[in-house]
PDB file of C-alpha atoms in Angstrom:
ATOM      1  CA  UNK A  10      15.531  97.852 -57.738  1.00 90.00           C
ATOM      2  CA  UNK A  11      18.510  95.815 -57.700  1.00 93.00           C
ATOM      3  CA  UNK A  12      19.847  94.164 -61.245  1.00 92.00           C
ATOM      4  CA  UNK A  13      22.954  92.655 -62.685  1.00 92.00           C
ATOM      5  CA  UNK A  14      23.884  90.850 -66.090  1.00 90.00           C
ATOM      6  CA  UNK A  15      24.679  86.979 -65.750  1.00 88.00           C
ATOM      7  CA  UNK A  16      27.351  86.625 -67.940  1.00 86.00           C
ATOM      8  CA  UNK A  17      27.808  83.043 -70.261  1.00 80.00           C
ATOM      9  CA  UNK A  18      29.484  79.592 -68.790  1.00 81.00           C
ATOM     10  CA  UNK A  19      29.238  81.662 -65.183  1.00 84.00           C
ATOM     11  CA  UNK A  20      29.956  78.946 -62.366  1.00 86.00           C
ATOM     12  CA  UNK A  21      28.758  79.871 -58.729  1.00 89.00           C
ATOM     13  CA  UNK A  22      30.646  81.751 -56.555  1.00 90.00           C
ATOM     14  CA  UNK A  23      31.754  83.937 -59.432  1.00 90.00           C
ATOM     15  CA  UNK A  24      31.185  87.674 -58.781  1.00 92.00           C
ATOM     16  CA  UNK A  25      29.129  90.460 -60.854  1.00 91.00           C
ATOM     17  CA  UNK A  26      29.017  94.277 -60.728  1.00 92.00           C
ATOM     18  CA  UNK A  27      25.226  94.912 -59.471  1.00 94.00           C
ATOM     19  CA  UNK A  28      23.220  98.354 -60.102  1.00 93.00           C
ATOM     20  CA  UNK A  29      21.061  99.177 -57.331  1.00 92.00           C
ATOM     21  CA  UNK A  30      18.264 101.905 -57.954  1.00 89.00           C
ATOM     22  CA  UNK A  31      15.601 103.623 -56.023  1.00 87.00           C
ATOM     23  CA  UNK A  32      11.772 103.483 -56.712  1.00 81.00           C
ATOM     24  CA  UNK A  33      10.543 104.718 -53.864  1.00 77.00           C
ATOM     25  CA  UNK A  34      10.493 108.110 -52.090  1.00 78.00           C
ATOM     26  CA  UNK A  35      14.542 107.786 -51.099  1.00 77.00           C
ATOM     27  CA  UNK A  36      16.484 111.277 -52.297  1.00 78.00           C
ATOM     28  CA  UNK A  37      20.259 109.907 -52.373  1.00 81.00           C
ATOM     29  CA  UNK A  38      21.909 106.315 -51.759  1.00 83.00           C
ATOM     30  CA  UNK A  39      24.717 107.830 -50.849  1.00 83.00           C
ATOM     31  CA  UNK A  40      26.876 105.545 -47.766  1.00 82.00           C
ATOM     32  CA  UNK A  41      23.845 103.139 -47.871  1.00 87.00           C
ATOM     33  CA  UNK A  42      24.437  99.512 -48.173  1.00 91.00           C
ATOM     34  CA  UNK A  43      22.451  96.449 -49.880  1.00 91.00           C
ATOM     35  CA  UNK A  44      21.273  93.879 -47.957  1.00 92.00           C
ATOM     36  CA  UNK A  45      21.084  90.936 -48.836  1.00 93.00           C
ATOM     37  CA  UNK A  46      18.872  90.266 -52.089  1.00 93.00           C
ATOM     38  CA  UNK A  47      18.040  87.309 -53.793  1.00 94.00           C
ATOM     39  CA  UNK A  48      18.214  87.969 -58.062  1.00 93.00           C
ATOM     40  CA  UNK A  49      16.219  86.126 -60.319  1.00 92.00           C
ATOM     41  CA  UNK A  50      16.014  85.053 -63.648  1.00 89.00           C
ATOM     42  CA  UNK A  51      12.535  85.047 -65.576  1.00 88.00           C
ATOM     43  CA  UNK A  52      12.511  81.406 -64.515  1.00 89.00           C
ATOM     44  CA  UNK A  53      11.888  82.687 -61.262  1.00 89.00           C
ATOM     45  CA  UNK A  54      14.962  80.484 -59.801  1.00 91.00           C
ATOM     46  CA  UNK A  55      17.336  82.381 -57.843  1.00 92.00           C
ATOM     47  CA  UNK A  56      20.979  82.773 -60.049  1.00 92.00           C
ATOM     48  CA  UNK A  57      22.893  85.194 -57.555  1.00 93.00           C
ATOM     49  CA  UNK A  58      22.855  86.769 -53.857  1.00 94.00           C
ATOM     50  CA  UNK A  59      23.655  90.715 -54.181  1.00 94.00           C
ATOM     51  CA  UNK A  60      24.631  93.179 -51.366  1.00 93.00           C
ATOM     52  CA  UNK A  61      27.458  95.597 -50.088  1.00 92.00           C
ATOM     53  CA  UNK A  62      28.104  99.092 -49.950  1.00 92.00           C
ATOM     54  CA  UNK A  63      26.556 101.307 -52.853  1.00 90.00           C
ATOM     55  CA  UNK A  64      29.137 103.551 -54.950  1.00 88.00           C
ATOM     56  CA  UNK A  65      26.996 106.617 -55.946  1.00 87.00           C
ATOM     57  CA  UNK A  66      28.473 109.326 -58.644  1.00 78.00           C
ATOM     58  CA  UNK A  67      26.196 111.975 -57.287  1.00 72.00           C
ATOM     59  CA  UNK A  68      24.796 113.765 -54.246  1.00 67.00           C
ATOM     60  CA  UNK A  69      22.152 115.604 -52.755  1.00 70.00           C
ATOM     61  CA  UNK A  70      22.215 118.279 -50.185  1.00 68.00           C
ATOM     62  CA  UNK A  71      19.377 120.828 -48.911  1.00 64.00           C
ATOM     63  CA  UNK A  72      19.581 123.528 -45.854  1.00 67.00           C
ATOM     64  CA  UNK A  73      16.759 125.790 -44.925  1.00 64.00           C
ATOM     65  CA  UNK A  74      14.705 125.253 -47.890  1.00 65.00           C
ATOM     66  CA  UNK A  75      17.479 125.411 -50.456  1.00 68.00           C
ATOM     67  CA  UNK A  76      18.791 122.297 -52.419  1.00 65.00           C
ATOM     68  CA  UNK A  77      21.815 121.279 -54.453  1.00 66.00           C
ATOM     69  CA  UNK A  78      21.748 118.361 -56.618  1.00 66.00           C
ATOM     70  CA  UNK A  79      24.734 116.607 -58.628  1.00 69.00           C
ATOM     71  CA  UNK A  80      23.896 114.042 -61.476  1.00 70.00           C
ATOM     72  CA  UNK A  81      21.687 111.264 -59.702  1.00 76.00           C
ATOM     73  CA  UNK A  82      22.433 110.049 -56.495  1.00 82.00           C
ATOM     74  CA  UNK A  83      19.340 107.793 -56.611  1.00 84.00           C
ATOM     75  CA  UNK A  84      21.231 105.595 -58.431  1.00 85.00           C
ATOM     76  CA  UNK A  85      24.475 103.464 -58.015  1.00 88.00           C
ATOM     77  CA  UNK A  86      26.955 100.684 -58.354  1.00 90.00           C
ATOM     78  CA  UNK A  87      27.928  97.739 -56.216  1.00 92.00           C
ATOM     79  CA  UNK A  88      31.238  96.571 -57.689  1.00 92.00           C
ATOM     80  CA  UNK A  89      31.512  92.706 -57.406  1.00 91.00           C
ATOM     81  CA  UNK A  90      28.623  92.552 -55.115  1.00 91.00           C
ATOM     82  CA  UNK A  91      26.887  89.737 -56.964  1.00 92.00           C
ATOM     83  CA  UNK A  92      27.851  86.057 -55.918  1.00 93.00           C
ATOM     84  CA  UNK A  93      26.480  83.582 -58.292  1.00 92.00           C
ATOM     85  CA  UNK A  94      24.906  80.936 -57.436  1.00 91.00           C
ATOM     86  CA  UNK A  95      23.256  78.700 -59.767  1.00 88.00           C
ATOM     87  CA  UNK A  96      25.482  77.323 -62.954  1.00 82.00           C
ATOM     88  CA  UNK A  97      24.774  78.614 -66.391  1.00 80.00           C
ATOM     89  CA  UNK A  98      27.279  76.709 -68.580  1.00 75.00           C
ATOM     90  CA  UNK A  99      25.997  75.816 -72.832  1.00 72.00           C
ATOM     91  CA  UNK A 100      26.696  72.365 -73.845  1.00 71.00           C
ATOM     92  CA  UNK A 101      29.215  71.909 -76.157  1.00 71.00           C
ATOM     93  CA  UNK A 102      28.674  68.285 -77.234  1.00 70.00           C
ATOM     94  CA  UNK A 103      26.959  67.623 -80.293  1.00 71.00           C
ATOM     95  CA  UNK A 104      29.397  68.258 -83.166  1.00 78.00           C
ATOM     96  CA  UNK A 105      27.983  71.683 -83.960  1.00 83.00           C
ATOM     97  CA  UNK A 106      29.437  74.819 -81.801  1.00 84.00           C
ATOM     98  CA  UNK A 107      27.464  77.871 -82.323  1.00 85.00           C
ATOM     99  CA  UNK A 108      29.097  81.264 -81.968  1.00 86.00           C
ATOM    100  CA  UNK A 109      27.219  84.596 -80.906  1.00 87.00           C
ATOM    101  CA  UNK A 110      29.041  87.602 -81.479  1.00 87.00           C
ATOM    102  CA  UNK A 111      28.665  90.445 -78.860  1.00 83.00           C
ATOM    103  CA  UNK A 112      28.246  93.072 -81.545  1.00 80.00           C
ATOM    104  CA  UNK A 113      26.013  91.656 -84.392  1.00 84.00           C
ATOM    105  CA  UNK A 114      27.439  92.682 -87.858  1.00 85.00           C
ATOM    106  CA  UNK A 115      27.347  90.833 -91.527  1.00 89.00           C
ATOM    107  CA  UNK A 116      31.476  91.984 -91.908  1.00 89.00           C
ATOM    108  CA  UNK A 117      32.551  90.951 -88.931  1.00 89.00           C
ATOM    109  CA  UNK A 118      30.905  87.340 -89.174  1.00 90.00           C
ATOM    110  CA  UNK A 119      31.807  86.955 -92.405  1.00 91.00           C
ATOM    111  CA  UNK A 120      35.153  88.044 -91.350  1.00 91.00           C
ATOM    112  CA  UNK A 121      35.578  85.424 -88.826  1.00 91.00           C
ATOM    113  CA  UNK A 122      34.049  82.551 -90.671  1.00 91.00           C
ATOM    114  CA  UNK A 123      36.837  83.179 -92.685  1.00 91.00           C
ATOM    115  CA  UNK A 124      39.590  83.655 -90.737  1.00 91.00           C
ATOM    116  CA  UNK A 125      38.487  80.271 -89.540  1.00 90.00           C
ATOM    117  CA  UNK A 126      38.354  78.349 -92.363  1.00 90.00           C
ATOM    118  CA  UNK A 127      41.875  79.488 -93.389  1.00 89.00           C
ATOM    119  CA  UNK A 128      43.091  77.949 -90.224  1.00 86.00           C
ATOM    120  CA  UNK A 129      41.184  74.476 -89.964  1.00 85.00           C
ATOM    121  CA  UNK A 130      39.927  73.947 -92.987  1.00 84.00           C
ATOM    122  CA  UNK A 131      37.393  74.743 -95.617  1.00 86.00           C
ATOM    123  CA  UNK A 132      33.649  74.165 -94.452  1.00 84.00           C
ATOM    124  CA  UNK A 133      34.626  75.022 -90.852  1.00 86.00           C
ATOM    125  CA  UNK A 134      32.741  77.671 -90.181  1.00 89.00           C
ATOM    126  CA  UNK A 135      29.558  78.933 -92.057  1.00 90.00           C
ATOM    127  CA  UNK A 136      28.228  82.361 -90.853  1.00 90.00           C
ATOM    128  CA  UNK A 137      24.609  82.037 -90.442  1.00 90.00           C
ATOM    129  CA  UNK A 138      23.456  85.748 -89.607  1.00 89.00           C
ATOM    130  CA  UNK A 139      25.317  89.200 -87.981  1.00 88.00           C
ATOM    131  CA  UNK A 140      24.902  87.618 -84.962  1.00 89.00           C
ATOM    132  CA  UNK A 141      25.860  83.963 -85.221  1.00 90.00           C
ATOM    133  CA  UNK A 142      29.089  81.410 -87.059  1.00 90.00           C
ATOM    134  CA  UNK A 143      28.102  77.588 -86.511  1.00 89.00           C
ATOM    135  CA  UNK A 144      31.014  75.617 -86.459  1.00 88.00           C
ATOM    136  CA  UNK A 145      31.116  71.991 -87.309  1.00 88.00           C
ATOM    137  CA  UNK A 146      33.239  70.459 -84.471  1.00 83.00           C
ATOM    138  CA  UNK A 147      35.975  67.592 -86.973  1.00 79.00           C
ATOM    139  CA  UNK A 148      35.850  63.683 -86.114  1.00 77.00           C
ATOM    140  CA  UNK A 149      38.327  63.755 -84.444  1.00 74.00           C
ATOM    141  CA  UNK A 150      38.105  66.862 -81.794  1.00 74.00           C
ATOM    142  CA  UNK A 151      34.622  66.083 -81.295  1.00 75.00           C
ATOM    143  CA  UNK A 152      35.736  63.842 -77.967  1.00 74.00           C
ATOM    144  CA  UNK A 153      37.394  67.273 -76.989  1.00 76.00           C
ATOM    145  CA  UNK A 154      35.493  70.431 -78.929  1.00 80.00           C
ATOM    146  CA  UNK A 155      37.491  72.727 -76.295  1.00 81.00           C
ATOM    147  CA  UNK A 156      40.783  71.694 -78.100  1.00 79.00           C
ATOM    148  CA  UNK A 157      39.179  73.237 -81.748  1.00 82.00           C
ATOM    149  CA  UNK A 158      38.085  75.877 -79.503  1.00 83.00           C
ATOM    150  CA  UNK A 159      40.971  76.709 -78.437  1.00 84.00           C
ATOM    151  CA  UNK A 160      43.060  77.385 -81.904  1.00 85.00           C
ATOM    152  CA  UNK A 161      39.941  79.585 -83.071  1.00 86.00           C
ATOM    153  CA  UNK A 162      40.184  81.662 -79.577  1.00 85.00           C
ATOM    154  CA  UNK A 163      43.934  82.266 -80.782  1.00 84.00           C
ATOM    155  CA  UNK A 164      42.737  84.163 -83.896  1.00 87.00           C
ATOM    156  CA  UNK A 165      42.848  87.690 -84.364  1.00 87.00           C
ATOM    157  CA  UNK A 166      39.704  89.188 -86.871  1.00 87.00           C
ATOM    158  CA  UNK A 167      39.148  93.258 -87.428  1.00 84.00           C
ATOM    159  CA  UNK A 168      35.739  93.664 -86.436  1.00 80.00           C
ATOM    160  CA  UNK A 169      34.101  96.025 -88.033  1.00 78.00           C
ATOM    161  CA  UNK A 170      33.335  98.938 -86.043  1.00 74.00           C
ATOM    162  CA  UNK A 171      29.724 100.719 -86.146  1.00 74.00           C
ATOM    163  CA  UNK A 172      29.416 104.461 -85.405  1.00 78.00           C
ATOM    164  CA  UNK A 173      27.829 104.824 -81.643  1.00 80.00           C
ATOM    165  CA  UNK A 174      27.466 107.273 -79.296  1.00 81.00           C
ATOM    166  CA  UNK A 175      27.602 106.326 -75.622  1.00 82.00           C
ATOM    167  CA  UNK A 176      25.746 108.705 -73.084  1.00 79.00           C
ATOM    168  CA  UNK A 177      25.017 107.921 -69.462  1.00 76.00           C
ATOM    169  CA  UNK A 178      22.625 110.582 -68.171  1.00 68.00           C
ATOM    170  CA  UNK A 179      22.836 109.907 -64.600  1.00 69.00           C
ATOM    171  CA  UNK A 180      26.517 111.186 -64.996  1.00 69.00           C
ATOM    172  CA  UNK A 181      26.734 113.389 -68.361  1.00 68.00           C
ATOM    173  CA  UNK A 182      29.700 111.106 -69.840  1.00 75.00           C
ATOM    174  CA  UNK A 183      29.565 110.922 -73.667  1.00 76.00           C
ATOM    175  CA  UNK A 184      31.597 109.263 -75.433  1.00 79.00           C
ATOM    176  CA  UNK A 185      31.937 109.139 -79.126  1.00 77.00           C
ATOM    177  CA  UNK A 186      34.024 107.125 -81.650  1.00 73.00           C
ATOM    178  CA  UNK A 187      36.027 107.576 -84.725  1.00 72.00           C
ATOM    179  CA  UNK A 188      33.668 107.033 -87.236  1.00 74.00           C
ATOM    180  CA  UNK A 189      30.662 109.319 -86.205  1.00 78.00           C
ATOM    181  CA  UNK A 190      29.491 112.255 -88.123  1.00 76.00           C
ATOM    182  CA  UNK A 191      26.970 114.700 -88.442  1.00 74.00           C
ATOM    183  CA  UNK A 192      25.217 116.304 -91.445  1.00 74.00           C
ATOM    184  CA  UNK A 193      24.957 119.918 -91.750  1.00 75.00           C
ATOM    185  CA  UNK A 194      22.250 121.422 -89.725  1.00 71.00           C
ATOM    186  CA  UNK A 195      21.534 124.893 -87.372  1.00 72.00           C
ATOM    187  CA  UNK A 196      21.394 124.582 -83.583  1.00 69.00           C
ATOM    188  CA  UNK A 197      19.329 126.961 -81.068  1.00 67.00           C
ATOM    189  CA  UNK A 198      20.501 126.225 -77.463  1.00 63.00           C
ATOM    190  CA  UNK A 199      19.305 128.116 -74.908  1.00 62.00           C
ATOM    191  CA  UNK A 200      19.017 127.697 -71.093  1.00 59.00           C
ATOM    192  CA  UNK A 201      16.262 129.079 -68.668  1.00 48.00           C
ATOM    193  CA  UNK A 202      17.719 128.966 -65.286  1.00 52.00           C
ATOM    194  CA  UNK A 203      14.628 129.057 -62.567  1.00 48.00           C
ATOM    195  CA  UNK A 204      15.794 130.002 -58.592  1.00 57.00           C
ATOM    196  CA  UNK A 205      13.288 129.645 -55.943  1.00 55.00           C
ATOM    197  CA  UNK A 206      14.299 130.845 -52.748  1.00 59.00           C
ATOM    198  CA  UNK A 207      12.324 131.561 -49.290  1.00 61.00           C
ATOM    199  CA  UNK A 208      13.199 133.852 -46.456  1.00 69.00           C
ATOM    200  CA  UNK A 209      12.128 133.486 -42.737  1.00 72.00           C
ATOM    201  CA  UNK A 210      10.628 135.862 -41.481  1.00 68.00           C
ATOM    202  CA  UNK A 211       9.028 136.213 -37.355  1.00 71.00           C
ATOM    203  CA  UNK A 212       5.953 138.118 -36.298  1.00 73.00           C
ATOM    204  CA  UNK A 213       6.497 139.755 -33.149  1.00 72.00           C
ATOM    205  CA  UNK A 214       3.127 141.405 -31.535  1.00 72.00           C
ATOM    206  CA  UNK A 215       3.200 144.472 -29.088  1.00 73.00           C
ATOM    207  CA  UNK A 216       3.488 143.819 -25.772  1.00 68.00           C
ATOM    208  CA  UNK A 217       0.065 144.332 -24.833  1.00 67.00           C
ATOM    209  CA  UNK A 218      -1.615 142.922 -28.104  1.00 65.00           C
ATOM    210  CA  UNK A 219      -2.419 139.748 -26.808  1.00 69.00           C
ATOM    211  CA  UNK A 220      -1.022 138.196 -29.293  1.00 70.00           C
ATOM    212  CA  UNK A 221       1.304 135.616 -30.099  1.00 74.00           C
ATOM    213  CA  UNK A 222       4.407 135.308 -32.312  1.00 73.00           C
ATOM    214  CA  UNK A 223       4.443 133.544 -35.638  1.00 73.00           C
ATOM    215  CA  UNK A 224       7.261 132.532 -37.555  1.00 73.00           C
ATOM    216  CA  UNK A 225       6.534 132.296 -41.432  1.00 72.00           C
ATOM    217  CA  UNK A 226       8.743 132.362 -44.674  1.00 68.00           C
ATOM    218  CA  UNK A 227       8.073 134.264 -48.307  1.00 65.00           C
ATOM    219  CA  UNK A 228       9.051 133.062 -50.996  1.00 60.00           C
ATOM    220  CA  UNK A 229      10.444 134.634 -53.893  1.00 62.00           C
ATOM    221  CA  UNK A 230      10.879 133.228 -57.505  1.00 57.00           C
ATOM    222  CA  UNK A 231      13.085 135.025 -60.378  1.00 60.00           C
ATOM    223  CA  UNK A 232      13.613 133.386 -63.558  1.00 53.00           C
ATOM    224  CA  UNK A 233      16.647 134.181 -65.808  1.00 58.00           C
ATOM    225  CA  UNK A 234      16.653 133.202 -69.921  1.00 55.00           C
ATOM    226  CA  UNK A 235      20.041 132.867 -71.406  1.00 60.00           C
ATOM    227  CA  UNK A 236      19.888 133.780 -75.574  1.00 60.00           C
ATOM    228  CA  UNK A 237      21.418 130.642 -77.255  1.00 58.00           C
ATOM    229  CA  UNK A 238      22.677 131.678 -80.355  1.00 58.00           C
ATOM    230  CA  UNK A 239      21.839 129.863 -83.613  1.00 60.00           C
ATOM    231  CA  UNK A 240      24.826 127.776 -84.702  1.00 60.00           C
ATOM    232  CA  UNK A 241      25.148 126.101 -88.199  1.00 62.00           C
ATOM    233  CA  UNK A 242      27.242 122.827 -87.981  1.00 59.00           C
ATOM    234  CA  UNK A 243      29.231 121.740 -90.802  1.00 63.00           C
ATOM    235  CA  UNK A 244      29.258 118.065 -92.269  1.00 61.00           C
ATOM    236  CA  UNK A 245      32.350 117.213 -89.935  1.00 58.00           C
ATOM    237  CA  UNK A 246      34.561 113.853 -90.353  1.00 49.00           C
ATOM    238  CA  UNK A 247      35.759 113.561 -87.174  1.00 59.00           C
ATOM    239  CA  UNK A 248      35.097 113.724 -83.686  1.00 59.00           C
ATOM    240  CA  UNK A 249      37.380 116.388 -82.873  1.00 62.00           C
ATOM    241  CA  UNK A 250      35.311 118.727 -85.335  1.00 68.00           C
ATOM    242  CA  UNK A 251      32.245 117.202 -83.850  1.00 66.00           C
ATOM    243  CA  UNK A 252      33.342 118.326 -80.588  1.00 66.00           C
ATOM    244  CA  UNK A 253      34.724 121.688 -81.378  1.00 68.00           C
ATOM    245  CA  UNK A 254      31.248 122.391 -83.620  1.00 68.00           C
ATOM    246  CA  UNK A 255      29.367 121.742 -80.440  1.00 66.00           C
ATOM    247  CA  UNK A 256      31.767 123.604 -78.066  1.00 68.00           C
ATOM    248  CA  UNK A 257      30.459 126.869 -80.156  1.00 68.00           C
ATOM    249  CA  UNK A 258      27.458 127.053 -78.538  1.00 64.00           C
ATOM    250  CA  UNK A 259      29.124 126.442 -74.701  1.00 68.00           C
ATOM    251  CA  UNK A 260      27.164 123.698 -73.790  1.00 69.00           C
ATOM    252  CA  UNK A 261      27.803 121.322 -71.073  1.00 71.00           C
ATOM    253  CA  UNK A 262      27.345 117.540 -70.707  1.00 69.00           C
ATOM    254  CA  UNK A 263      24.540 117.213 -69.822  1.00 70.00           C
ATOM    255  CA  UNK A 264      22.827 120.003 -72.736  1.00 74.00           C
ATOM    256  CA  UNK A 265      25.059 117.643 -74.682  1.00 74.00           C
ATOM    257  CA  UNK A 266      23.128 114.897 -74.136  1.00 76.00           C
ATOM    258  CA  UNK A 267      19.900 116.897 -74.962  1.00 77.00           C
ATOM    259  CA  UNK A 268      21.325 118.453 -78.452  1.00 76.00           C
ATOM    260  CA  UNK A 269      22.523 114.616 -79.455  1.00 77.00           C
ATOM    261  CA  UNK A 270      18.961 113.043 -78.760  1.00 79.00           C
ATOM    262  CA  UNK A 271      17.350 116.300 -80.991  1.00 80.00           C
ATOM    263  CA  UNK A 272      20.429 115.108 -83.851  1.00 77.00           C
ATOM    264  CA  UNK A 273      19.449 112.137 -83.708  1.00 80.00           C
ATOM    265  CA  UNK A 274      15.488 112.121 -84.300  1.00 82.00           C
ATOM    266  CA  UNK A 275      16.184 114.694 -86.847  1.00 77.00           C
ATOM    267  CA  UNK A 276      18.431 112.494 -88.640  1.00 79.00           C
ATOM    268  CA  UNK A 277      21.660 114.641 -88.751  1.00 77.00           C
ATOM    269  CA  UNK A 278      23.526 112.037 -86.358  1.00 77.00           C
ATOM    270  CA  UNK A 279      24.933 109.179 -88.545  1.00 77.00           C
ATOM    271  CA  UNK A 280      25.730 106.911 -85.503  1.00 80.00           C
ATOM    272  CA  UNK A 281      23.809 104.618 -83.227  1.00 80.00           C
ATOM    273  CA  UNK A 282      22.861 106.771 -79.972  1.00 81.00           C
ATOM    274  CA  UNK A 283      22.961 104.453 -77.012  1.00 80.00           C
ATOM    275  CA  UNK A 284      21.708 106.056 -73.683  1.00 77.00           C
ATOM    276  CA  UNK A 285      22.646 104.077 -70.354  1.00 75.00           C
TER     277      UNK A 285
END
């Protein structure tokens, strides 16, 4: 499965970061490359050619029945490996520019509507939603809407920043921001650590037995459970308390990831979790 984002006014031959994925029965894409591969839009026309090497963060070895696995080598990255080629460039004509902002929020519209209007004029800009300013382009720019365009991309707004928490599970990254906190509430982490292992052995019949030898393994399975101890987590108001709250309890990234889903559906996480 191959996939990139298009971004806006993107003109052929531009390049995009592609994510490659396997659906099939492959274990690791580890040194493979992408062939060529046509990416559509919903549209069904073709908007970019992908391939090159794949840039996996994980990897996958086994020997003699045993297996190692790090993060998710089924999965990976082609930097720049996307070459555009079909135009997707908005109109600007018209006398009405509308703006999307990247992170919907009613502050940070209102903010720049604002900002706007103290610059060219009252009635400028009118901030229709979270997501969207329309801009009514003046008499005598509207030959040339990029030169109006231009003084609001000069600007400088505060956006206003909403509390998120950024986990990629392929690698165990999280990443948290300023303005996340947690309400008080009791954490039982344990792990269960399950190692199967096999051992050859050979069957080796007497000399006159008329037999034949036979080469067989047995398996053995031993299962270990690791007490988590119950934690209580204080209200905390700021990340570094977050952090050392959850370092408590010893966990690693990727139990990280697990105990930050369970804060979340509980309703202890005040933040948006976003899982890539």
């Amino acid at each position: 499965m191959v996939t990139a984002k298009l971004p806006t006014f993107a003109r052929p031959g531009a390049k995009l970061d592609v994510h490659v994925a396997s659906m099939g029965n492959a274990t690791s894409l580890l040194g493979g490359v992408l062939l060529v591969t046509p990416l559509t839009g919903p549209d069904g026309q073709v908007y970019a050619l992908a391939q090159g090497p794949v840039q996996v963060g994980g990897f996958d070895v086994s020997a003699a029945g045993s297996r190692f696995q790090k993060n998710q080598p089924t999965s990976g990255l082609v930097p720049g490996g996307g070459t555009v080629e079909r135009a997707v460039t908005p109109r600007l004509d018209g006398g009405v520019v509308l703006l999307g902002l990247r992170s919907p929020d009613f502050t940070t519209a209102s903010r720049i509507a604002q900002s706007i209007n103290a610059a060219l004029g009252e009635g400028t800009a009118t901030p229709l939603d979270p997501a969207a300013v329309e801009l009514k382009v003046p008499e005598a720019q509207k030959a040339n809407p990029m030169a109006m365009l231009t003084q609001i991309e000069a600007l400088e707004v505060e956006a206003d920043q909403r509390a998120r928490v950024v986990v990629s599970e392929r690698t165990g990254t999280v990443v948290a921001g300023e303005r996340v906190r947690i309400r008080p509430v009791a954490i039982a982490h344990g792990g269960l650590t399950i190692a199967v292992s096999q051992t050859p052995f050979v069957s080796q019949p007497n000399a006159f037995a008329q037999g034949r030898t036979v080469q067989g393994n047995v398996a053995s399975v031993e299962a270990k459970e690791k007490a988590g101890p119950v934690v209580g987590l204080p209200a905390t108001s700021t990340v570094e308390e977050l952090v050392k709250a959850l370092n408590l309890l010893g966990v690693t990234p990727i139990d990280l990831v697990a105990i930050l889903q369970a804060l979340k559906a509980q309703g202890a996480l005040d933040a948006d979790l976003e899982v890539l």
